[in-house]
């Protein structure tokens, strides 16, 4: 499961000192976000594979404090499960609203909700189970952002909570009463330092995550997400971003994410 952060949905720069997204006259925004994760769980009943998420969205700056928008896209995940030679593929459509509110010149809060409809396929040699089933995923998140500057360095602090639930029933594949309900909740606390070099803005984000739900995959609750990336401003209304992140200290886990974003304000 890949849970996106909200950096694609930040308000324009004139409202606070955050990510540049457009000029004061631009009230609409279009953006696209593509990311891929290389995942592995090294427990005896773990998995290995890749996950891809592609999103697009449109938002509107209703007044200097409120931004509202909607996002839609797709998600795909393909994993090989251990210890048996079983593979699982999941493909689905994602849709949902988001909103942000500026508290003052240095603080903003945002929230997002999404629904994902997934088609899942299990593949394995006989007599192991194989077949297809449907599942639904609901994800909600909220975050508080604090912005500031230290000389020429832009500083951002953030904290929030994300919760996801996925329910499906592969009973026709692996037996009656095998409803699959998965819950994931996590607290996220972190910060970012950025520095302008002409049109480029390299930045370094660091995020600590603590899972509040009971891990059912044999991994630990705590994780440290380290990253590096840059933003590029072609104009006051067109910006882009690239990011690489890796998850550390979480036991039995490899999670490397590569992503790119583009935003046009008008």
Tab-separated table of C-alpha atoms in Angstrom:
chain	number	residue	atom	x	y	z
A	1	UNK	CA	0.000	0.000	0.000
A	2	UNK	CA	1.365	3.360	-1.005
A	3	UNK	CA	0.118	6.384	0.920
A	4	UNK	CA	0.824	9.660	-0.809
A	5	UNK	CA	1.839	12.795	1.050
A	6	UNK	CA	0.175	16.097	0.259
A	7	UNK	CA	2.968	18.106	-1.377
A	8	UNK	CA	1.098	18.068	-4.697
A	9	UNK	CA	-1.816	19.839	-3.063
A	10	UNK	CA	-0.127	22.807	-1.370
A	11	UNK	CA	-1.606	26.282	-1.741
A	12	UNK	CA	0.015	28.960	-3.922
A	13	UNK	CA	3.135	30.640	-2.598
A	14	UNK	CA	1.513	34.027	-2.003
A	15	UNK	CA	-0.642	32.580	0.789
A	16	UNK	CA	2.297	31.271	2.807
A	17	UNK	CA	5.963	30.392	2.473
A	18	UNK	CA	5.537	26.831	1.275
A	19	UNK	CA	5.863	25.162	-2.121
A	20	UNK	CA	5.614	27.452	-5.111
A	21	UNK	CA	2.510	26.587	-7.122
A	22	UNK	CA	1.404	29.735	-8.889
A	23	UNK	CA	1.021	33.496	-8.948
A	24	UNK	CA	-1.517	35.464	-6.848
A	25	UNK	CA	-3.868	35.700	-9.831
A	26	UNK	CA	-4.004	31.923	-10.390
A	27	UNK	CA	-6.975	30.327	-8.649
A	28	UNK	CA	-7.178	26.973	-10.457
A	29	UNK	CA	-4.556	24.250	-10.423
A	30	UNK	CA	-3.993	21.070	-12.432
A	31	UNK	CA	-1.420	18.520	-11.287
A	32	UNK	CA	-0.166	15.032	-12.026
A	33	UNK	CA	1.746	12.648	-9.764
A	34	UNK	CA	3.444	9.389	-10.791
A	35	UNK	CA	5.314	7.185	-8.306
A	36	UNK	CA	6.651	3.667	-8.032
A	37	UNK	CA	7.786	1.691	-4.993
A	38	UNK	CA	10.117	-1.293	-4.766
A	39	UNK	CA	8.881	-3.334	-1.805
A	40	UNK	CA	10.038	-6.384	0.125
A	41	UNK	CA	9.033	-8.058	3.378
A	42	UNK	CA	11.729	-10.529	4.453
A	43	UNK	CA	9.721	-12.414	7.095
A	44	UNK	CA	9.106	-16.163	6.541
A	45	UNK	CA	5.626	-15.321	5.199
A	46	UNK	CA	6.684	-12.140	3.409
A	47	UNK	CA	6.493	-10.815	-0.140
A	48	UNK	CA	8.459	-8.946	-2.798
A	49	UNK	CA	7.316	-6.807	-5.679
A	50	UNK	CA	6.487	-3.367	-7.014
A	51	UNK	CA	3.676	-0.850	-6.605
A	52	UNK	CA	2.790	2.013	-8.945
A	53	UNK	CA	0.395	4.927	-8.396
A	54	UNK	CA	-0.645	7.510	-10.976
A	55	UNK	CA	-2.818	10.436	-9.895
A	56	UNK	CA	-4.181	13.618	-11.435
A	57	UNK	CA	-6.128	16.375	-9.740
A	58	UNK	CA	-7.755	19.757	-10.071
A	59	UNK	CA	-8.222	22.288	-7.276
A	60	UNK	CA	-9.628	25.758	-6.744
A	61	UNK	CA	-8.487	28.558	-4.428
A	62	UNK	CA	-11.886	29.655	-3.144
A	63	UNK	CA	-10.410	32.564	-1.156
A	64	UNK	CA	-6.973	33.399	0.315
A	65	UNK	CA	-7.484	30.734	3.001
A	66	UNK	CA	-9.408	27.847	1.418
A	67	UNK	CA	-8.348	25.428	-1.312
A	68	UNK	CA	-10.576	22.514	-2.385
A	69	UNK	CA	-9.944	19.868	-5.001
A	70	UNK	CA	-10.579	16.376	-6.302
A	71	UNK	CA	-8.150	13.706	-7.428
A	72	UNK	CA	-8.476	10.546	-9.525
A	73	UNK	CA	-6.071	7.950	-10.864
A	74	UNK	CA	-4.975	4.328	-10.816
A	75	UNK	CA	-2.948	1.980	-8.674
A	76	UNK	CA	-1.216	-1.303	-9.462
A	77	UNK	CA	0.658	-3.735	-7.254
A	78	UNK	CA	2.301	-7.022	-8.146
A	79	UNK	CA	3.826	-9.288	-5.497
A	80	UNK	CA	5.299	-12.735	-5.128
A	81	UNK	CA	4.277	-14.277	-1.804
A	82	UNK	CA	6.437	-16.477	0.412
A	83	UNK	CA	7.024	-19.283	1.076
A	84	UNK	CA	4.763	-20.767	-1.619
A	85	UNK	CA	5.106	-19.747	-5.304
A	86	UNK	CA	1.974	-17.586	-5.231
A	87	UNK	CA	1.687	-14.179	-6.920
A	88	UNK	CA	-0.913	-11.481	-6.311
A	89	UNK	CA	-1.762	-8.643	-8.681
A	90	UNK	CA	-4.052	-5.773	-7.738
A	91	UNK	CA	-5.331	-3.099	-10.094
A	92	UNK	CA	-7.777	-0.347	-9.279
A	93	UNK	CA	-9.175	3.130	-9.736
A	94	UNK	CA	-8.703	5.860	-7.092
A	95	UNK	CA	-10.934	8.897	-6.535
A	96	UNK	CA	-11.465	11.351	-3.711
A	97	UNK	CA	-11.597	14.967	-2.483
A	98	UNK	CA	-9.038	17.032	-0.583
A	99	UNK	CA	-8.972	20.455	1.062
A	100	UNK	CA	-6.519	22.820	2.737
A	101	UNK	CA	-7.017	25.778	5.062
A	102	UNK	CA	-4.459	28.484	5.865
A	103	UNK	CA	-4.436	29.226	9.595
A	104	UNK	CA	-1.956	32.119	9.317
A	105	UNK	CA	1.109	33.122	7.307
A	106	UNK	CA	3.131	30.235	8.746
A	107	UNK	CA	0.609	27.434	9.318
A	108	UNK	CA	-1.865	25.442	7.244
A	109	UNK	CA	-3.902	22.284	7.724
A	110	UNK	CA	-5.062	19.881	5.031
A	111	UNK	CA	-7.110	16.702	4.741
A	112	UNK	CA	-7.760	14.119	2.068
A	113	UNK	CA	-10.013	11.102	1.544
A	114	UNK	CA	-9.926	8.508	-1.217
A	115	UNK	CA	-11.790	5.417	-2.353
A	116	UNK	CA	-10.019	2.672	-4.309
A	117	UNK	CA	-11.828	-0.186	-6.085
A	118	UNK	CA	-9.407	-3.096	-6.550
A	119	UNK	CA	-9.495	-6.177	-8.744
A	120	UNK	CA	-7.212	-8.838	-7.253
A	121	UNK	CA	-5.798	-11.932	-8.943
A	122	UNK	CA	-4.052	-14.830	-7.203
A	123	UNK	CA	-1.890	-17.082	-9.401
A	124	UNK	CA	-0.290	-20.355	-8.277
A	125	UNK	CA	0.295	-23.903	-9.485
A	126	UNK	CA	-2.292	-26.562	-8.591
A	127	UNK	CA	-3.411	-27.571	-6.037
A	128	UNK	CA	-2.728	-24.139	-4.489
A	129	UNK	CA	-5.552	-21.546	-4.673
A	130	UNK	CA	-5.929	-19.312	-7.717
A	131	UNK	CA	-8.574	-16.932	-9.002
A	132	UNK	CA	-9.886	-13.372	-8.792
A	133	UNK	CA	-11.848	-11.307	-6.288
A	134	UNK	CA	-12.791	-7.664	-5.623
A	135	UNK	CA	-11.858	-5.477	-2.656
A	136	UNK	CA	-12.502	-1.896	-1.564
A	137	UNK	CA	-10.037	0.470	0.124
A	138	UNK	CA	-10.839	3.653	2.060
A	139	UNK	CA	-8.033	6.035	3.035
A	140	UNK	CA	-8.228	9.226	5.057
A	141	UNK	CA	-5.465	11.537	6.240
A	142	UNK	CA	-4.957	14.939	7.810
A	143	UNK	CA	-1.814	17.016	8.317
A	144	UNK	CA	-0.671	20.250	9.931
A	145	UNK	CA	2.137	22.154	8.149
A	146	UNK	CA	4.348	24.835	9.704
A	147	UNK	CA	6.515	27.045	7.475
A	148	UNK	CA	9.485	29.247	8.239
A	149	UNK	CA	12.876	30.425	7.025
A	150	UNK	CA	16.377	30.336	8.408
A	151	UNK	CA	18.367	32.841	6.348
A	152	UNK	CA	18.075	31.473	2.776
A	153	UNK	CA	16.868	28.003	3.847
A	154	UNK	CA	13.141	27.226	3.672
A	155	UNK	CA	11.999	25.053	6.566
A	156	UNK	CA	8.797	23.026	6.766
A	157	UNK	CA	7.548	20.948	9.686
A	158	UNK	CA	4.557	18.638	9.461
A	159	UNK	CA	2.605	16.212	11.562
A	160	UNK	CA	-0.479	14.173	10.844
A	161	UNK	CA	-2.336	10.890	10.867
A	162	UNK	CA	-3.316	8.484	8.102
A	163	UNK	CA	-5.748	5.568	8.296
A	164	UNK	CA	-6.651	3.013	5.636
A	165	UNK	CA	-9.074	0.104	5.569
A	166	UNK	CA	-9.361	-2.535	2.867
A	167	UNK	CA	-12.058	-5.178	2.746
A	168	UNK	CA	-12.546	-8.048	0.360
A	169	UNK	CA	-13.773	-11.630	0.334
A	170	UNK	CA	-11.647	-14.154	-1.555
A	171	UNK	CA	-13.852	-16.953	-0.189
A	172	UNK	CA	-14.458	-18.394	-3.636
A	173	UNK	CA	-10.716	-18.968	-3.976
A	174	UNK	CA	-9.446	-20.098	-0.589
A	175	UNK	CA	-12.569	-21.172	1.265
A	176	UNK	CA	-15.668	-19.923	3.003
A	177	UNK	CA	-15.265	-17.369	5.772
A	178	UNK	CA	-11.990	-15.980	4.445
A	179	UNK	CA	-12.985	-12.304	4.443
A	180	UNK	CA	-9.884	-10.151	4.172
A	181	UNK	CA	-10.098	-6.934	6.223
A	182	UNK	CA	-6.832	-5.003	6.527
A	183	UNK	CA	-6.374	-1.878	8.658
A	184	UNK	CA	-3.413	0.476	8.705
A	185	UNK	CA	-3.029	3.602	10.829
A	186	UNK	CA	0.097	5.683	11.331
A	187	UNK	CA	1.255	8.924	12.911
A	188	UNK	CA	3.620	10.937	10.693
A	189	UNK	CA	5.992	13.606	12.036
A	190	UNK	CA	8.672	15.198	9.912
A	191	UNK	CA	10.386	18.146	8.391
A	192	UNK	CA	11.987	19.454	5.224
A	193	UNK	CA	14.795	21.840	4.375
A	194	UNK	CA	14.913	23.476	0.928
A	195	UNK	CA	17.204	25.978	-0.765
A	196	UNK	CA	16.655	27.974	-3.956
A	197	UNK	CA	19.341	27.835	-6.656
A	198	UNK	CA	17.876	29.892	-9.463
A	199	UNK	CA	14.922	27.952	-10.855
A	200	UNK	CA	15.949	24.827	-8.910
A	201	UNK	CA	14.945	24.096	-5.334
A	202	UNK	CA	16.714	21.019	-3.919
A	203	UNK	CA	15.218	19.734	-0.679
A	204	UNK	CA	15.699	17.010	1.943
A	205	UNK	CA	12.659	15.545	3.752
A	206	UNK	CA	12.857	13.357	6.875
A	207	UNK	CA	9.729	11.695	8.295
A	208	UNK	CA	9.187	9.497	11.349
A	209	UNK	CA	6.222	7.127	11.142
A	210	UNK	CA	4.679	5.074	13.935
A	211	UNK	CA	2.015	2.495	13.122
A	212	UNK	CA	-0.906	2.729	15.546
A	213	UNK	CA	-2.628	-0.417	14.282
A	214	UNK	CA	-1.164	-3.800	15.152
A	215	UNK	CA	1.289	-4.828	12.390
A	216	UNK	CA	0.124	-8.119	10.887
A	217	UNK	CA	3.071	-8.589	8.540
A	218	UNK	CA	5.811	-9.278	11.100
A	219	UNK	CA	7.411	-5.822	10.837
A	220	UNK	CA	7.975	-3.216	13.553
A	221	UNK	CA	5.771	-0.196	14.212
A	222	UNK	CA	8.420	2.519	13.776
A	223	UNK	CA	9.945	3.690	10.498
A	224	UNK	CA	12.228	6.516	9.414
A	225	UNK	CA	11.672	7.762	5.861
A	226	UNK	CA	14.689	9.560	4.367
A	227	UNK	CA	14.536	11.343	1.053
A	228	UNK	CA	16.026	13.787	-1.384
A	229	UNK	CA	14.606	15.671	-4.317
A	230	UNK	CA	14.307	18.904	-6.202
A	231	UNK	CA	11.659	21.219	-7.571
A	232	UNK	CA	11.979	23.222	-10.778
A	233	UNK	CA	10.021	26.347	-11.709
A	234	UNK	CA	9.633	26.946	-15.432
A	235	UNK	CA	7.403	29.958	-14.702
A	236	UNK	CA	5.199	31.390	-11.950
A	237	UNK	CA	2.465	28.967	-12.997
A	238	UNK	CA	4.335	25.785	-14.019
A	239	UNK	CA	6.421	23.761	-11.564
A	240	UNK	CA	7.782	20.228	-11.398
A	241	UNK	CA	9.276	17.960	-8.780
A	242	UNK	CA	11.252	14.701	-8.473
A	243	UNK	CA	11.776	12.725	-5.277
A	244	UNK	CA	13.481	9.549	-4.020
A	245	UNK	CA	12.675	8.120	-0.572
A	246	UNK	CA	13.776	5.054	1.375
A	247	UNK	CA	12.286	3.557	4.533
A	248	UNK	CA	14.775	2.699	7.260
A	249	UNK	CA	14.804	1.098	10.769
A	250	UNK	CA	11.521	-0.732	10.079
A	251	UNK	CA	12.373	-4.397	10.554
A	252	UNK	CA	12.154	-6.908	7.667
A	253	UNK	CA	11.308	-4.072	5.261
A	254	UNK	CA	12.634	-2.655	2.011
A	255	UNK	CA	10.652	0.257	0.626
A	256	UNK	CA	12.197	2.561	-1.988
A	257	UNK	CA	9.963	5.136	-3.682
A	258	UNK	CA	10.671	7.171	-6.819
A	259	UNK	CA	8.190	9.855	-7.809
A	260	UNK	CA	7.649	12.844	-10.081
A	261	UNK	CA	5.040	15.633	-10.049
A	262	UNK	CA	3.946	18.452	-12.346
A	263	UNK	CA	1.624	21.343	-11.476
A	264	UNK	CA	0.095	24.096	-13.626
A	265	UNK	CA	-1.816	26.994	-12.067
A	266	UNK	CA	-4.067	29.297	-14.064
